[in-house]
PDB file of C-alpha atoms in Angstrom:
ATOM      1  CA  MET A   1      -4.425  21.182  -8.174  1.00  0.00           C
ATOM      2  CA  GLU A   2      -4.351  21.694 -11.909  1.00  0.00           C
ATOM      3  CA  PRO A   3      -5.816  18.560 -13.579  1.00  0.00           C
ATOM      4  CA  THR A   4      -3.122  16.491 -15.242  1.00  0.00           C
ATOM      5  CA  THR A   5      -2.782  13.697 -17.788  1.00  0.00           C
ATOM      6  CA  LEU A   6      -0.641  10.563 -17.506  1.00  0.00           C
ATOM      7  CA  THR A   7       0.263   8.017 -20.173  1.00  0.00           C
ATOM      8  CA  THR A   8       1.484   4.427 -20.130  1.00  0.00           C
ATOM      9  CA  ASP A   9       2.361   2.023 -22.930  1.00  0.00           C
ATOM     10  CA  ARG A  10      -1.304   1.175 -23.532  1.00  0.00           C
ATOM     11  CA  LEU A  11      -3.316   3.785 -21.669  1.00  0.00           C
ATOM     12  CA  LEU A  12      -4.216   7.429 -21.358  1.00  0.00           C
ATOM     13  CA  LEU A  13      -5.234   8.715 -17.931  1.00  0.00           C
ATOM     14  CA  ARG A  14      -7.015  12.062 -18.093  1.00  0.00           C
ATOM     15  CA  PRO A  15      -9.757  13.957 -16.296  1.00  0.00           C
ATOM     16  CA  PHE A  16     -13.257  12.932 -17.353  1.00  0.00           C
ATOM     17  CA  ASP A  17     -15.103  15.256 -19.733  1.00  0.00           C
ATOM     18  CA  ALA A  18     -18.385  15.541 -21.648  1.00  0.00           C
ATOM     19  CA  ARG A  19     -17.560  12.802 -24.166  1.00  0.00           C
ATOM     20  CA  ASP A  20     -17.357  10.244 -21.309  1.00  0.00           C
ATOM     21  CA  VAL A  21     -20.806  10.593 -19.749  1.00  0.00           C
ATOM     22  CA  GLU A  22     -22.491   7.760 -21.650  1.00  0.00           C
ATOM     23  CA  ALA A  23     -19.544   5.382 -21.229  1.00  0.00           C
ATOM     24  CA  VAL A  24     -19.565   6.003 -17.458  1.00  0.00           C
ATOM     25  CA  ARG A  25     -23.329   5.443 -17.322  1.00  0.00           C
ATOM     26  CA  VAL A  26     -23.053   2.150 -19.207  1.00  0.00           C
ATOM     27  CA  ALA A  27     -20.098   0.948 -17.118  1.00  0.00           C
ATOM     28  CA  CYS A  28     -21.931   1.594 -13.859  1.00  0.00           C
ATOM     29  CA  GLN A  29     -24.801  -0.708 -14.856  1.00  0.00           C
ATOM     30  CA  ASP A  30     -22.490  -3.566 -13.853  1.00  0.00           C
ATOM     31  CA  PRO A  31     -23.762  -5.001 -10.541  1.00  0.00           C
ATOM     32  CA  GLU A  32     -20.168  -5.718  -9.474  1.00  0.00           C
ATOM     33  CA  ILE A  33     -19.351  -2.004  -9.491  1.00  0.00           C
ATOM     34  CA  ALA A  34     -22.454  -1.211  -7.449  1.00  0.00           C
ATOM     35  CA  ARG A  35     -21.625  -4.118  -5.110  1.00  0.00           C
ATOM     36  CA  TRP A  36     -18.197  -2.798  -4.126  1.00  0.00           C
ATOM     37  CA  ILE A  37     -18.188   0.937  -4.926  1.00  0.00           C
ATOM     38  CA  PRO A  38     -20.521   3.487  -3.293  1.00  0.00           C
ATOM     39  CA  VAL A  39     -22.171   4.598  -6.528  1.00  0.00           C
ATOM     40  CA  PRO A  40     -25.906   5.264  -6.889  1.00  0.00           C
ATOM     41  CA  ASP A  41     -27.937   2.134  -7.626  1.00  0.00           C
ATOM     42  CA  PRO A  42     -29.673   2.237 -10.038  1.00  0.00           C
ATOM     43  CA  TYR A  43     -27.191   4.430 -11.920  1.00  0.00           C
ATOM     44  CA  GLY A  44     -28.705   6.809 -14.453  1.00  0.00           C
ATOM     45  CA  ARG A  45     -27.593   9.470 -16.920  1.00  0.00           C
ATOM     46  CA  LYS A  46     -27.864  12.211 -14.288  1.00  0.00           C
ATOM     47  CA  ASP A  47     -25.573  10.219 -11.962  1.00  0.00           C
ATOM     48  CA  ALA A  48     -22.963   9.988 -14.720  1.00  0.00           C
ATOM     49  CA  GLU A  49     -23.284  13.711 -15.431  1.00  0.00           C
ATOM     50  CA  ASP A  50     -22.904  14.529 -11.739  1.00  0.00           C
ATOM     51  CA  PHE A  51     -19.743  12.410 -11.588  1.00  0.00           C
ATOM     52  CA  VAL A  52     -18.200  13.788 -14.800  1.00  0.00           C
ATOM     53  CA  PHE A  53     -19.200  17.457 -14.453  1.00  0.00           C
ATOM     54  CA  GLY A  54     -19.409  17.790 -10.666  1.00  0.00           C
ATOM     55  CA  VAL A  55     -17.625  15.316  -8.434  1.00  0.00           C
ATOM     56  CA  SER A  56     -14.490  14.735 -10.503  1.00  0.00           C
ATOM     57  CA  PRO A  57     -13.625  18.363 -11.396  1.00  0.00           C
ATOM     58  CA  ALA A  58     -14.490  19.514  -7.862  1.00  0.00           C
ATOM     59  CA  GLY A  59     -11.991  16.991  -6.510  1.00  0.00           C
ATOM     60  CA  TRP A  60      -9.167  18.530  -8.548  1.00  0.00           C
ATOM     61  CA  ARG A  61     -10.269  22.086  -7.791  1.00  0.00           C
ATOM     62  CA  GLU A  62     -10.692  21.530  -4.036  1.00  0.00           C
ATOM     63  CA  ASP A  63      -7.779  19.086  -3.544  1.00  0.00           C
ATOM     64  CA  THR A  64     -10.080  16.389  -2.195  1.00  0.00           C
ATOM     65  CA  MET A  65      -9.754  13.801  -5.005  1.00  0.00           C
ATOM     66  CA  TYR A  66      -7.476  13.565  -8.033  1.00  0.00           C
ATOM     67  CA  ASN A  67      -9.509  11.332 -10.303  1.00  0.00           C
ATOM     68  CA  PHE A  68      -8.553  10.067 -13.752  1.00  0.00           C
ATOM     69  CA  GLY A  69     -10.604   8.437 -16.431  1.00  0.00           C
ATOM     70  CA  VAL A  70      -8.550   5.519 -17.721  1.00  0.00           C
ATOM     71  CA  PHE A  71      -8.766   4.940 -21.492  1.00  0.00           C
ATOM     72  CA  THR A  72      -7.138   2.725 -24.075  1.00  0.00           C
ATOM     73  CA  LYS A  73      -5.117   4.559 -26.724  1.00  0.00           C
ATOM     74  CA  ALA A  74      -8.135   3.915 -29.010  1.00  0.00           C
ATOM     75  CA  GLY A  75     -10.325   5.905 -26.614  1.00  0.00           C
ATOM     76  CA  ASP A  76     -12.307   3.106 -24.947  1.00  0.00           C
ATOM     77  CA  LEU A  77     -13.130   3.594 -21.274  1.00  0.00           C
ATOM     78  CA  VAL A  78     -11.209   1.195 -19.020  1.00  0.00           C
ATOM     79  CA  GLY A  79     -12.291   2.631 -15.692  1.00  0.00           C
ATOM     80  CA  SER A  80     -11.762   5.291 -13.091  1.00  0.00           C
ATOM     81  CA  MET A  81      -8.703   5.606 -10.886  1.00  0.00           C
ATOM     82  CA  GLY A  82      -7.475   8.230  -8.541  1.00  0.00           C
ATOM     83  CA  LEU A  83      -6.233   9.402  -5.222  1.00  0.00           C
ATOM     84  CA  VAL A  84      -8.866  10.010  -2.569  1.00  0.00           C
ATOM     85  CA  ARG A  85      -8.841  11.006   1.093  1.00  0.00           C
ATOM     86  CA  LEU A  86      -6.282  13.709   0.362  1.00  0.00           C
ATOM     87  CA  PHE A  87      -6.669  15.548   3.672  1.00  0.00           C
ATOM     88  CA  GLN A  88      -3.309  14.119   4.852  1.00  0.00           C
ATOM     89  CA  LEU A  89      -1.396  14.535   1.594  1.00  0.00           C
ATOM     90  CA  HIS A  90      -0.076  17.972   2.540  1.00  0.00           C
ATOM     91  CA  SER A  91       0.423  17.213   6.244  1.00  0.00           C
ATOM     92  CA  PRO A  92       3.426  15.461   7.825  1.00  0.00           C
ATOM     93  CA  GLU A  93       1.669  12.127   7.154  1.00  0.00           C
ATOM     94  CA  ARG A  94       1.992  12.704   3.357  1.00  0.00           C
ATOM     95  CA  GLN A  95      -0.521   9.992   2.515  1.00  0.00           C
ATOM     96  CA  ALA A  96      -3.504   9.339   0.287  1.00  0.00           C
ATOM     97  CA  GLU A  97      -5.668   6.403  -0.744  1.00  0.00           C
ATOM     98  CA  LEU A  98      -5.713   4.788  -4.184  1.00  0.00           C
ATOM     99  CA  GLY A  99      -9.214   3.972  -5.401  1.00  0.00           C
ATOM    100  CA  PHE A 100     -10.460   2.511  -8.675  1.00  0.00           C
ATOM    101  CA  TRP A 101     -13.144   0.665 -10.595  1.00  0.00           C
ATOM    102  CA  THR A 102     -12.846  -1.129 -13.933  1.00  0.00           C
ATOM    103  CA  VAL A 103     -15.312  -1.618 -16.789  1.00  0.00           C
ATOM    104  CA  LYS A 104     -16.454  -5.247 -16.891  1.00  0.00           C
ATOM    105  CA  GLU A 105     -15.241  -5.824 -20.470  1.00  0.00           C
ATOM    106  CA  GLN A 106     -11.793  -4.396 -19.673  1.00  0.00           C
ATOM    107  CA  ARG A 107     -10.965  -6.644 -16.720  1.00  0.00           C
ATOM    108  CA  LYS A 108      -8.212  -9.282 -16.727  1.00  0.00           C
ATOM    109  CA  LYS A 109      -6.123  -7.393 -19.293  1.00  0.00           C
ATOM    110  CA  GLY A 110      -3.687  -5.846 -16.819  1.00  0.00           C
ATOM    111  CA  TYR A 111      -5.004  -2.350 -17.524  1.00  0.00           C
ATOM    112  CA  THR A 112      -5.931  -1.489 -13.939  1.00  0.00           C
ATOM    113  CA  ALA A 113      -2.528  -2.442 -12.560  1.00  0.00           C
ATOM    114  CA  GLU A 114      -0.846  -0.526 -15.393  1.00  0.00           C
ATOM    115  CA  ALA A 115      -2.847   2.587 -14.556  1.00  0.00           C
ATOM    116  CA  GLY A 116      -2.244   2.080 -10.840  1.00  0.00           C
ATOM    117  CA  ARG A 117       1.519   2.005 -11.350  1.00  0.00           C
ATOM    118  CA  ALA A 118       1.328   5.306 -13.229  1.00  0.00           C
ATOM    119  CA  VAL A 119      -0.764   6.986 -10.524  1.00  0.00           C
ATOM    120  CA  ALA A 120       1.445   5.660  -7.709  1.00  0.00           C
ATOM    121  CA  GLU A 121       4.597   6.843  -9.481  1.00  0.00           C
ATOM    122  CA  TRP A 122       3.011  10.270 -10.016  1.00  0.00           C
ATOM    123  CA  ALA A 123       1.932  10.427  -6.359  1.00  0.00           C
ATOM    124  CA  PHE A 124       5.417   9.592  -5.088  1.00  0.00           C
ATOM    125  CA  SER A 125       7.462  11.649  -7.554  1.00  0.00           C
ATOM    126  CA  GLU A 126       5.261  14.691  -8.228  1.00  0.00           C
ATOM    127  CA  LEU A 127       3.035  15.002  -5.155  1.00  0.00           C
ATOM    128  CA  GLY A 128       5.543  13.938  -2.510  1.00  0.00           C
ATOM    129  CA  ALA A 129       3.292  11.192  -1.135  1.00  0.00           C
ATOM    130  CA  GLU A 130       5.102   8.931   1.308  1.00  0.00           C
ATOM    131  CA  ARG A 131       2.362   6.367   1.942  1.00  0.00           C
ATOM    132  CA  LEU A 132      -0.483   5.159  -0.238  1.00  0.00           C
ATOM    133  CA  GLU A 133      -3.331   3.167   1.213  1.00  0.00           C
ATOM    134  CA  TRP A 134      -5.661   0.776  -0.549  1.00  0.00           C
ATOM    135  CA  VAL A 135      -8.946   0.067   1.250  1.00  0.00           C
ATOM    136  CA  ALA A 136     -11.661  -2.265   0.003  1.00  0.00           C
ATOM    137  CA  GLU A 137     -14.542  -4.111   1.550  1.00  0.00           C
ATOM    138  CA  ALA A 138     -13.346  -7.492   2.822  1.00  0.00           C
ATOM    139  CA  GLY A 139     -14.201 -10.039   0.157  1.00  0.00           C
ATOM    140  CA  ASN A 140     -13.323  -7.875  -2.845  1.00  0.00           C
ATOM    141  CA  VAL A 141     -10.733 -10.322  -4.133  1.00  0.00           C
ATOM    142  CA  ALA A 142     -10.429  -8.718  -7.582  1.00  0.00           C
ATOM    143  CA  SER A 143      -9.473  -5.353  -6.121  1.00  0.00           C
ATOM    144  CA  ARG A 144      -7.075  -7.048  -3.706  1.00  0.00           C
ATOM    145  CA  ALA A 145      -5.400  -8.859  -6.613  1.00  0.00           C
ATOM    146  CA  VAL A 146      -4.740  -5.515  -8.325  1.00  0.00           C
ATOM    147  CA  ALA A 147      -3.340  -4.012  -5.119  1.00  0.00           C
ATOM    148  CA  LEU A 148      -0.996  -6.968  -4.638  1.00  0.00           C
ATOM    149  CA  ARG A 149       0.159  -6.715  -8.272  1.00  0.00           C
ATOM    150  CA  LEU A 150       1.039  -3.094  -7.576  1.00  0.00           C
ATOM    151  CA  GLY A 151       3.187  -4.126  -4.603  1.00  0.00           C
ATOM    152  CA  PHE A 152       0.827  -3.090  -1.822  1.00  0.00           C
ATOM    153  CA  VAL A 153       1.448  -4.960   1.428  1.00  0.00           C
ATOM    154  CA  LEU A 154      -1.647  -6.255   3.209  1.00  0.00           C
ATOM    155  CA  GLU A 155      -1.876  -4.954   6.750  1.00  0.00           C
ATOM    156  CA  GLY A 156      -5.025  -6.718   7.848  1.00  0.00           C
ATOM    157  CA  THR A 157      -8.762  -6.414   8.262  1.00  0.00           C
ATOM    158  CA  GLN A 158     -10.294  -3.407   9.977  1.00  0.00           C
ATOM    159  CA  ARG A 159     -13.658  -3.977  11.579  1.00  0.00           C
ATOM    160  CA  ALA A 160     -16.583  -1.793  10.514  1.00  0.00           C
ATOM    161  CA  ARG A 161     -14.287   0.523   8.475  1.00  0.00           C
ATOM    162  CA  ILE A 162     -16.641   1.010   5.512  1.00  0.00           C
ATOM    163  CA  VAL A 163     -20.276   2.092   5.473  1.00  0.00           C
ATOM    164  CA  GLN A 164     -21.840   0.685   2.299  1.00  0.00           C
ATOM    165  CA  ARG A 165     -25.570   1.054   1.605  1.00  0.00           C
ATOM    166  CA  GLY A 166     -26.296   1.851   5.253  1.00  0.00           C
ATOM    167  CA  THR A 167     -24.371  -1.102   6.693  1.00  0.00           C
ATOM    168  CA  ARG A 168     -20.967  -1.099   8.379  1.00  0.00           C
ATOM    169  CA  ARG A 169     -18.628  -3.596   6.767  1.00  0.00           C
ATOM    170  CA  ASP A 170     -15.132  -4.875   7.437  1.00  0.00           C
ATOM    171  CA  ALA A 171     -12.353  -3.685   5.151  1.00  0.00           C
ATOM    172  CA  TRP A 172      -9.052  -5.032   3.920  1.00  0.00           C
ATOM    173  CA  VAL A 173      -6.246  -2.480   4.136  1.00  0.00           C
ATOM    174  CA  ALA A 174      -2.866  -2.452   2.409  1.00  0.00           C
ATOM    175  CA  THR A 175      -0.124   0.108   1.915  1.00  0.00           C
ATOM    176  CA  LEU A 176       2.478   1.000  -0.667  1.00  0.00           C
ATOM    177  CA  LEU A 177       5.566   2.973   0.334  1.00  0.00           C
ATOM    178  CA  PRO A 178       7.987   4.750  -1.994  1.00  0.00           C
ATOM    179  CA  SER A 179      10.689   2.283  -0.951  1.00  0.00           C
ATOM    180  CA  ASP A 180       8.480  -0.591  -2.181  1.00  0.00           C
ATOM    181  CA  VAL A 181       8.942   0.703  -5.725  1.00  0.00           C
ATOM    182  CA  GLY A 182      12.527   1.956  -5.451  1.00  0.00           C
ATOM    183  CA  VAL A 183      11.761   5.614  -4.708  1.00  0.00           C
ATOM    184  CA  GLU A 184      13.322   7.545  -1.845  1.00  0.00           C
ATOM    185  CA  SER A 185      11.092   9.176   0.748  1.00  0.00           C
ATOM    186  CA  ALA A 186      11.814  12.614   2.170  1.00  0.00           C
ATOM    187  CA  THR A 187      10.952  11.417   5.671  1.00  0.00           C
ATOM    188  CA  PRO A 188      13.171   8.624   7.079  1.00  0.00           C
ATOM    189  CA  TYR A 189      11.355   5.367   7.829  1.00  0.00           C
ATOM    190  CA  LEU A 190      12.272   3.291  10.872  1.00  0.00           C
ATOM    191  CA  PRO A 191      10.367  -0.021  10.685  1.00  0.00           C
ATOM    192  CA  TYR A 192       9.563  -1.839  13.905  1.00  0.00           C
ATOM    193  CA  ASP A 193      11.920  -4.780  14.271  1.00  0.00           C
ATOM    194  CA  GLY A 194      10.385  -6.296  17.383  1.00  0.00           C
ATOM    195  CA  GLU A 195      13.506  -5.732  19.463  1.00  0.00           C
ATOM    196  CA  ARG A 196      13.165  -2.091  20.472  1.00  0.00           C
ATOM    197  CA  ALA A 197      11.031  -1.841  23.578  1.00  0.00           C
ATOM    198  CA  ALA A 198       9.420   1.438  24.569  1.00  0.00           C
TER     199      ALA A 198
END
């Protein structure tokens, strides 16, 4: 996939590049990011370089992760947001997972939800996604609040879904469908109504 750029009223979403390494390094000193996101801990300059120059561009090139740096129009880093687990995006399932982290100083400004809406709209309209998942370790109430603001519907808790720092942990899972945001899906959807027996 050719890397792309998205814009919203307040934000620019673009692939990370060399000018972002230090901002990523500083952001990932926040213990809350290390608590919920599988980033190296401690997080050093080399880790930021690996993310900016290696992991992120490889995701675009290999169609494994479409990751955006999220920035204010003034150029300040807000966070990272993208589509991950893309192995089913080009299969009949047409699904991906929305993942993100937000710089501590940029939280509670509505930026993450604003960026999430842009990425979801892009996924549905340009990539043909028909189902987006959000998965976070159970207990990550801030991430859940963003997902709910975006219209994701909670589907429950999955036991031992996430391996974080060598320990299996339960995960909250939610989904967003094109119909949830007024977009038509190419594949018809027949929800279970409880009346049709197999």
